Backbone as a printed PyTorch tensor [residue, N CA C, xyz], in Angstrom:
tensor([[[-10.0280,   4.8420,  -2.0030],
         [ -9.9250,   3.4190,  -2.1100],
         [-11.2920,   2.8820,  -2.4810]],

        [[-11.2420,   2.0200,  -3.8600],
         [-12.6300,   1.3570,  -3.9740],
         [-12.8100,  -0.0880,  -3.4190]],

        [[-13.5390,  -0.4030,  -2.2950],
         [-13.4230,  -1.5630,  -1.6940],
         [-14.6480,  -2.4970,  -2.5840]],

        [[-14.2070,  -3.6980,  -3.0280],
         [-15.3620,  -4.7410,  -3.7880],
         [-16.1400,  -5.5280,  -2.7600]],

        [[-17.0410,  -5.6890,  -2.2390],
         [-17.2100,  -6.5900,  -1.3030],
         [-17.7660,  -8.1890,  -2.1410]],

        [[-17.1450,  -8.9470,  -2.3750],
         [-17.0570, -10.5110,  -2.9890],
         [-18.5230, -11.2060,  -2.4180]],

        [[-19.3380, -11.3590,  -3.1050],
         [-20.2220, -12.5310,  -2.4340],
         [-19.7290, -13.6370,  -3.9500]],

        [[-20.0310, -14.8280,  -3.6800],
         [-20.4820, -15.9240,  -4.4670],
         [-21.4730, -16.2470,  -4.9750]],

        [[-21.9340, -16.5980,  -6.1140],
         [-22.8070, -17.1490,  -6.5710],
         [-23.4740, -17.8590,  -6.3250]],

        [[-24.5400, -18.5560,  -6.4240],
         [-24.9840, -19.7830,  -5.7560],
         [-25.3990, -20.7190,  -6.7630]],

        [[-25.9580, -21.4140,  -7.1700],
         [-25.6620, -22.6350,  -7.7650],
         [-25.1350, -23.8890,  -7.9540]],

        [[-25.1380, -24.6410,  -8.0940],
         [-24.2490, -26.1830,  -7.9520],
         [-23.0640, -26.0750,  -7.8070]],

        [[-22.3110, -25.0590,  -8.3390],
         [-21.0250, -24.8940,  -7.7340],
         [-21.2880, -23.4940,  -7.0760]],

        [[-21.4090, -24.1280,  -5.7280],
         [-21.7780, -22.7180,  -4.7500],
         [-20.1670, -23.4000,  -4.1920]],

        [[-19.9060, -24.2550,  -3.7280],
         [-18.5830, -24.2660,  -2.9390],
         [-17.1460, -23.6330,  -3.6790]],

        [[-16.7960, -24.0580,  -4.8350],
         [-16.1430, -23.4190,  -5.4560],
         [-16.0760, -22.0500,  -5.7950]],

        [[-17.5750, -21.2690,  -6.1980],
         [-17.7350, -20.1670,  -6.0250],
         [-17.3780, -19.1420,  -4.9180]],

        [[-17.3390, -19.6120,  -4.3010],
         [-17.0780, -19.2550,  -2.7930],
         [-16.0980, -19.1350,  -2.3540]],

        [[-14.5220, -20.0070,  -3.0370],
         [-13.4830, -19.7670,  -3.2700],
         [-13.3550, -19.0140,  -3.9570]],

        [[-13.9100, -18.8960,  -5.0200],
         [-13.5440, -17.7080,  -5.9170],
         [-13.8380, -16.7930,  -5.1040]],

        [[-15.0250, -16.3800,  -4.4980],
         [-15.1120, -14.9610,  -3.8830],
         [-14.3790, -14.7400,  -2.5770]],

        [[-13.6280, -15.5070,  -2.0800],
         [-13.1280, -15.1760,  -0.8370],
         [-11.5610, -15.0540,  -1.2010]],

        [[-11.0910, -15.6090,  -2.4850],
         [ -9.5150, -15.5280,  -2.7700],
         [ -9.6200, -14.1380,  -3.3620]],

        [[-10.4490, -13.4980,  -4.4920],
         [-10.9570, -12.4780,  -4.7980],
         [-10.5680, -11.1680,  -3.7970]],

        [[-11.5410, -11.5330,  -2.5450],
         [-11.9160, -10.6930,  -1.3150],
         [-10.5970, -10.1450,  -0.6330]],

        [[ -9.6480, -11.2340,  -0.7950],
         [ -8.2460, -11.7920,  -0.0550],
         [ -7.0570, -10.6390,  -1.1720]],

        [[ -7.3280, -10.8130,  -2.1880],
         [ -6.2840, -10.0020,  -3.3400],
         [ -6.8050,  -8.5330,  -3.2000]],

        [[ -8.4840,  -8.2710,  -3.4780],
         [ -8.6920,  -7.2720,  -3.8270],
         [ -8.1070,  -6.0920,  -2.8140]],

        [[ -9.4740,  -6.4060,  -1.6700],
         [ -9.3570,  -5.7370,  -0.7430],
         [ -8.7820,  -5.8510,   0.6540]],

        [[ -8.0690,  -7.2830,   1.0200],
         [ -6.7850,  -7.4230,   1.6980],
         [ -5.8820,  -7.0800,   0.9960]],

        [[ -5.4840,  -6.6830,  -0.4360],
         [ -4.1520,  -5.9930,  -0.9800],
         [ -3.7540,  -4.9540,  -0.3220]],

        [[ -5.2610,  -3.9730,  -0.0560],
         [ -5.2190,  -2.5470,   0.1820],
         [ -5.2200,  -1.8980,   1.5490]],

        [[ -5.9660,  -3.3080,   2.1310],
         [ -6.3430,  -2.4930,   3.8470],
         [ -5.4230,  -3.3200,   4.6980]],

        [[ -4.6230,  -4.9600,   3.5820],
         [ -4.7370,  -5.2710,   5.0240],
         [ -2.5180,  -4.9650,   5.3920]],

        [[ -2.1280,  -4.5170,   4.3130],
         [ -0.6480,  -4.0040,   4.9380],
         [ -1.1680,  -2.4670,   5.9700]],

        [[ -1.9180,  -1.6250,   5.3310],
         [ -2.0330,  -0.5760,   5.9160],
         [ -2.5720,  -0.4100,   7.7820]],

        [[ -3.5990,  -1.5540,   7.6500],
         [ -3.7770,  -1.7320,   9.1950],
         [ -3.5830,  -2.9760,   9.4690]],

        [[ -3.1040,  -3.6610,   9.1090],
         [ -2.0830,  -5.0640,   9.6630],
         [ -0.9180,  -4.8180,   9.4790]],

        [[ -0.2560,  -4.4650,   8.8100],
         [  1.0260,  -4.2320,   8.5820],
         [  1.8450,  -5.7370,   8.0680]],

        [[  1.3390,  -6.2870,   7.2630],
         [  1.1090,  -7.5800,   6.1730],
         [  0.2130,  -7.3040,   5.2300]],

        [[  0.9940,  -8.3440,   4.4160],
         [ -0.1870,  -8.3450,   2.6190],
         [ -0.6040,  -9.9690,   3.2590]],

        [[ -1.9400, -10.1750,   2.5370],
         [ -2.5250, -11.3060,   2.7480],
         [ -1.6190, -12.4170,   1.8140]],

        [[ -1.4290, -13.4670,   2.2560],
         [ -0.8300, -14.4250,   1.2980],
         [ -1.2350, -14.8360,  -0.1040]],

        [[ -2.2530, -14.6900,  -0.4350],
         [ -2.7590, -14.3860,  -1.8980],
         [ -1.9690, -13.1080,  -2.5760]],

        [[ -1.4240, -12.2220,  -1.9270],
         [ -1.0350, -10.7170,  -2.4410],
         [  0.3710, -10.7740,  -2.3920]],

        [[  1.1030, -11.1410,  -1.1970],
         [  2.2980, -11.3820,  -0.6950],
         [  3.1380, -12.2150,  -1.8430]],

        [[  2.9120, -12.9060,  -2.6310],
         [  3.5160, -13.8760,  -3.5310],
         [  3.6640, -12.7910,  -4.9860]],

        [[  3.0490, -11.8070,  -5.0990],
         [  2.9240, -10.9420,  -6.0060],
         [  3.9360,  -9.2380,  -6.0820]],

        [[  3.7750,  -9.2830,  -5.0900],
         [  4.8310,  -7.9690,  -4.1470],
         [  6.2300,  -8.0280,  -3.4510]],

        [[  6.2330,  -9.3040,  -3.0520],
         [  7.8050,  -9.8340,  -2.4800],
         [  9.0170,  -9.2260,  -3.3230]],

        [[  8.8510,  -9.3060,  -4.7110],
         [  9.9610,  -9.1530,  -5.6660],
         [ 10.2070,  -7.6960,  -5.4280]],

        [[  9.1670,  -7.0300,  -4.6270],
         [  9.6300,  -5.6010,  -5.1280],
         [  9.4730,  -4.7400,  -3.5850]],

        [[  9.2100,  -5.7170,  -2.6150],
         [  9.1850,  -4.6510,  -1.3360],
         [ 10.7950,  -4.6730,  -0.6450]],

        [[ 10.8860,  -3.9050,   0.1410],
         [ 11.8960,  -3.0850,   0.1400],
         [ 12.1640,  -3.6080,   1.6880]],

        [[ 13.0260,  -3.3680,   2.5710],
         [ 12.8000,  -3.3500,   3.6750],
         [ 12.7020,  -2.0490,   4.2180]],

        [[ 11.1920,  -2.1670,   5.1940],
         [ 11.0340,  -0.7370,   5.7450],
         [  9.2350,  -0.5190,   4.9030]],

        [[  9.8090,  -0.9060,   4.1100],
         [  8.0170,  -0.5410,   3.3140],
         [  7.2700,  -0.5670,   4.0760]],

        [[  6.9490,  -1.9660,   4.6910],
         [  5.5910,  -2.3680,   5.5800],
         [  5.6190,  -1.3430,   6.6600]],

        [[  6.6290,  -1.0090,   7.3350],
         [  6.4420,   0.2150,   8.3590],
         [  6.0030,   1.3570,   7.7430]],

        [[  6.2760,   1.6590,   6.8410],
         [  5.9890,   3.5720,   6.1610],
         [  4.6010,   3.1360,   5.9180]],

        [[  4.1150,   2.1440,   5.1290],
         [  2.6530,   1.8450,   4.7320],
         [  1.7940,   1.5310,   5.6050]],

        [[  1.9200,   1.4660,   7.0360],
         [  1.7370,   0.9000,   8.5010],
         [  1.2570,   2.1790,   9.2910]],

        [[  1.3740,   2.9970,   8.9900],
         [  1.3440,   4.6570,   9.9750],
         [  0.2220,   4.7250,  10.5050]],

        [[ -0.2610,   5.2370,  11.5030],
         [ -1.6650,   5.1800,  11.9830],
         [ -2.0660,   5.6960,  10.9390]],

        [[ -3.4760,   5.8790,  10.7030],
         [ -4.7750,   6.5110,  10.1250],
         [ -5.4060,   7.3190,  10.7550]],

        [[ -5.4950,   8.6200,  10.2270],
         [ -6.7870,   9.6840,  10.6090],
         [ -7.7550,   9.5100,  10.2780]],

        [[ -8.1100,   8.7440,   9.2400],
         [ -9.0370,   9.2350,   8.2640],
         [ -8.9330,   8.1360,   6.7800]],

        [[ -9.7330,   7.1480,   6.6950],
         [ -9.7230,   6.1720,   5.9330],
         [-11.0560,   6.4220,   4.8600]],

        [[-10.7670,   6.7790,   3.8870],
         [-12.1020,   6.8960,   2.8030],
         [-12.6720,   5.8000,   1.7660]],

        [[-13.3200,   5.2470,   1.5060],
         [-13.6080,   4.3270,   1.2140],
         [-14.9240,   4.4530,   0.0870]],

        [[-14.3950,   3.7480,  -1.2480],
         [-15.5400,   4.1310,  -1.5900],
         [-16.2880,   2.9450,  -2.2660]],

        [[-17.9850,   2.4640,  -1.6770],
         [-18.4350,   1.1390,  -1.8200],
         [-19.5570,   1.4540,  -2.2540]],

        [[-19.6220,   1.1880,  -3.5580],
         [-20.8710,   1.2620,  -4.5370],
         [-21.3650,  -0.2520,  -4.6000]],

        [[-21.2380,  -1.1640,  -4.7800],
         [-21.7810,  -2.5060,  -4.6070],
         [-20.7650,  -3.4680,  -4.9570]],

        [[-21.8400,  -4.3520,  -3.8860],
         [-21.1120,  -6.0220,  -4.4720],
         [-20.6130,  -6.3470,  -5.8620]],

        [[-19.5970,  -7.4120,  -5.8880],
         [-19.4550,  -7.9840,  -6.7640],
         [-19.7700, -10.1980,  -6.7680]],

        [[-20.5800, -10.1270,  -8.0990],
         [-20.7920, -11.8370,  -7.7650],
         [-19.8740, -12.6730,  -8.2650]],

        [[-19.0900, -12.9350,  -7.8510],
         [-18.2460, -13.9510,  -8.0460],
         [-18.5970, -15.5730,  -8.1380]],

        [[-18.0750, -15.7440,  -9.2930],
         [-18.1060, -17.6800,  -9.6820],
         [-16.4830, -17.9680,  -9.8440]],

        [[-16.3690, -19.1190,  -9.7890],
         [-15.5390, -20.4210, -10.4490],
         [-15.6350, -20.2840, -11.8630]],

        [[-14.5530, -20.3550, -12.6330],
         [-14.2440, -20.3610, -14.3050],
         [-12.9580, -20.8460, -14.3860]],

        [[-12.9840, -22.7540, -14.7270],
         [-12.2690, -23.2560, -15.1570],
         [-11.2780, -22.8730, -16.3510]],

        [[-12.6450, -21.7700, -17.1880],
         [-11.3960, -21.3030, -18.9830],
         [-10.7790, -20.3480, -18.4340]],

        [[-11.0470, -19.4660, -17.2030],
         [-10.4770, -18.5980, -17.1330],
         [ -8.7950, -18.0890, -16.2540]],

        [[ -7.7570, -17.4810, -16.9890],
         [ -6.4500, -17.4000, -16.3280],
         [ -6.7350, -17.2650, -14.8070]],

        [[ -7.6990, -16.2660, -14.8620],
         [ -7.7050, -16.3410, -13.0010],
         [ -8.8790, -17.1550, -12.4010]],

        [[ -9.1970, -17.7390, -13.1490],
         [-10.3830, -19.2170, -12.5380],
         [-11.5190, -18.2240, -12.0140]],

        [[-11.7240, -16.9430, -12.3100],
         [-12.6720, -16.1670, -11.3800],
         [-13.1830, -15.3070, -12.8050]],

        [[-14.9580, -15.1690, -13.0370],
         [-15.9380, -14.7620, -13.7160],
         [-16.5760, -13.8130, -12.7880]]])
């Protein structure tokens, strides 16, 4: 698993940025960790997966953990981008 860790940018739009990096934070890496040890997708993710989970999924994807690998090479800086489909640069 490659985990992104989201900071924001700073600049005049530091508040917005900041949305960007925490909705980011919320898709990326709540997609991945947080059904597996919550046993839920974050609501940013959940609106994306509904069409296709099953009942029972969240339990099989839910199983304890032995052994969680993780692999974190660095941050990512996240801004606000109005041109952009996902508002995130």
């Amino acid at each position: 698993m490659a985990l992104m860790p989201s900071r924001a940018a700073g600049g005049l739009f530091a508040p917005l940025n900041q949305m960007a990096a925490d909705g980011f934070d919320e898709l990326w890496n709540g997609g991945f960790l947080d059904p597996a040890l919550r046993g839920q997708y974050p609501s940013t993710a959940l609106g994306m997966v509904e069409g296709v989970l099953r009942d029972g999924d969240l339990g099989a994807i839910g199983q304890p953990l032995d052994f969680l690998g993780v692999n974190y090479y660095a941050p990512s800086y996240m801004r606000f981008d109005a041109g952009s489909p996902s508002r995130i640069a």
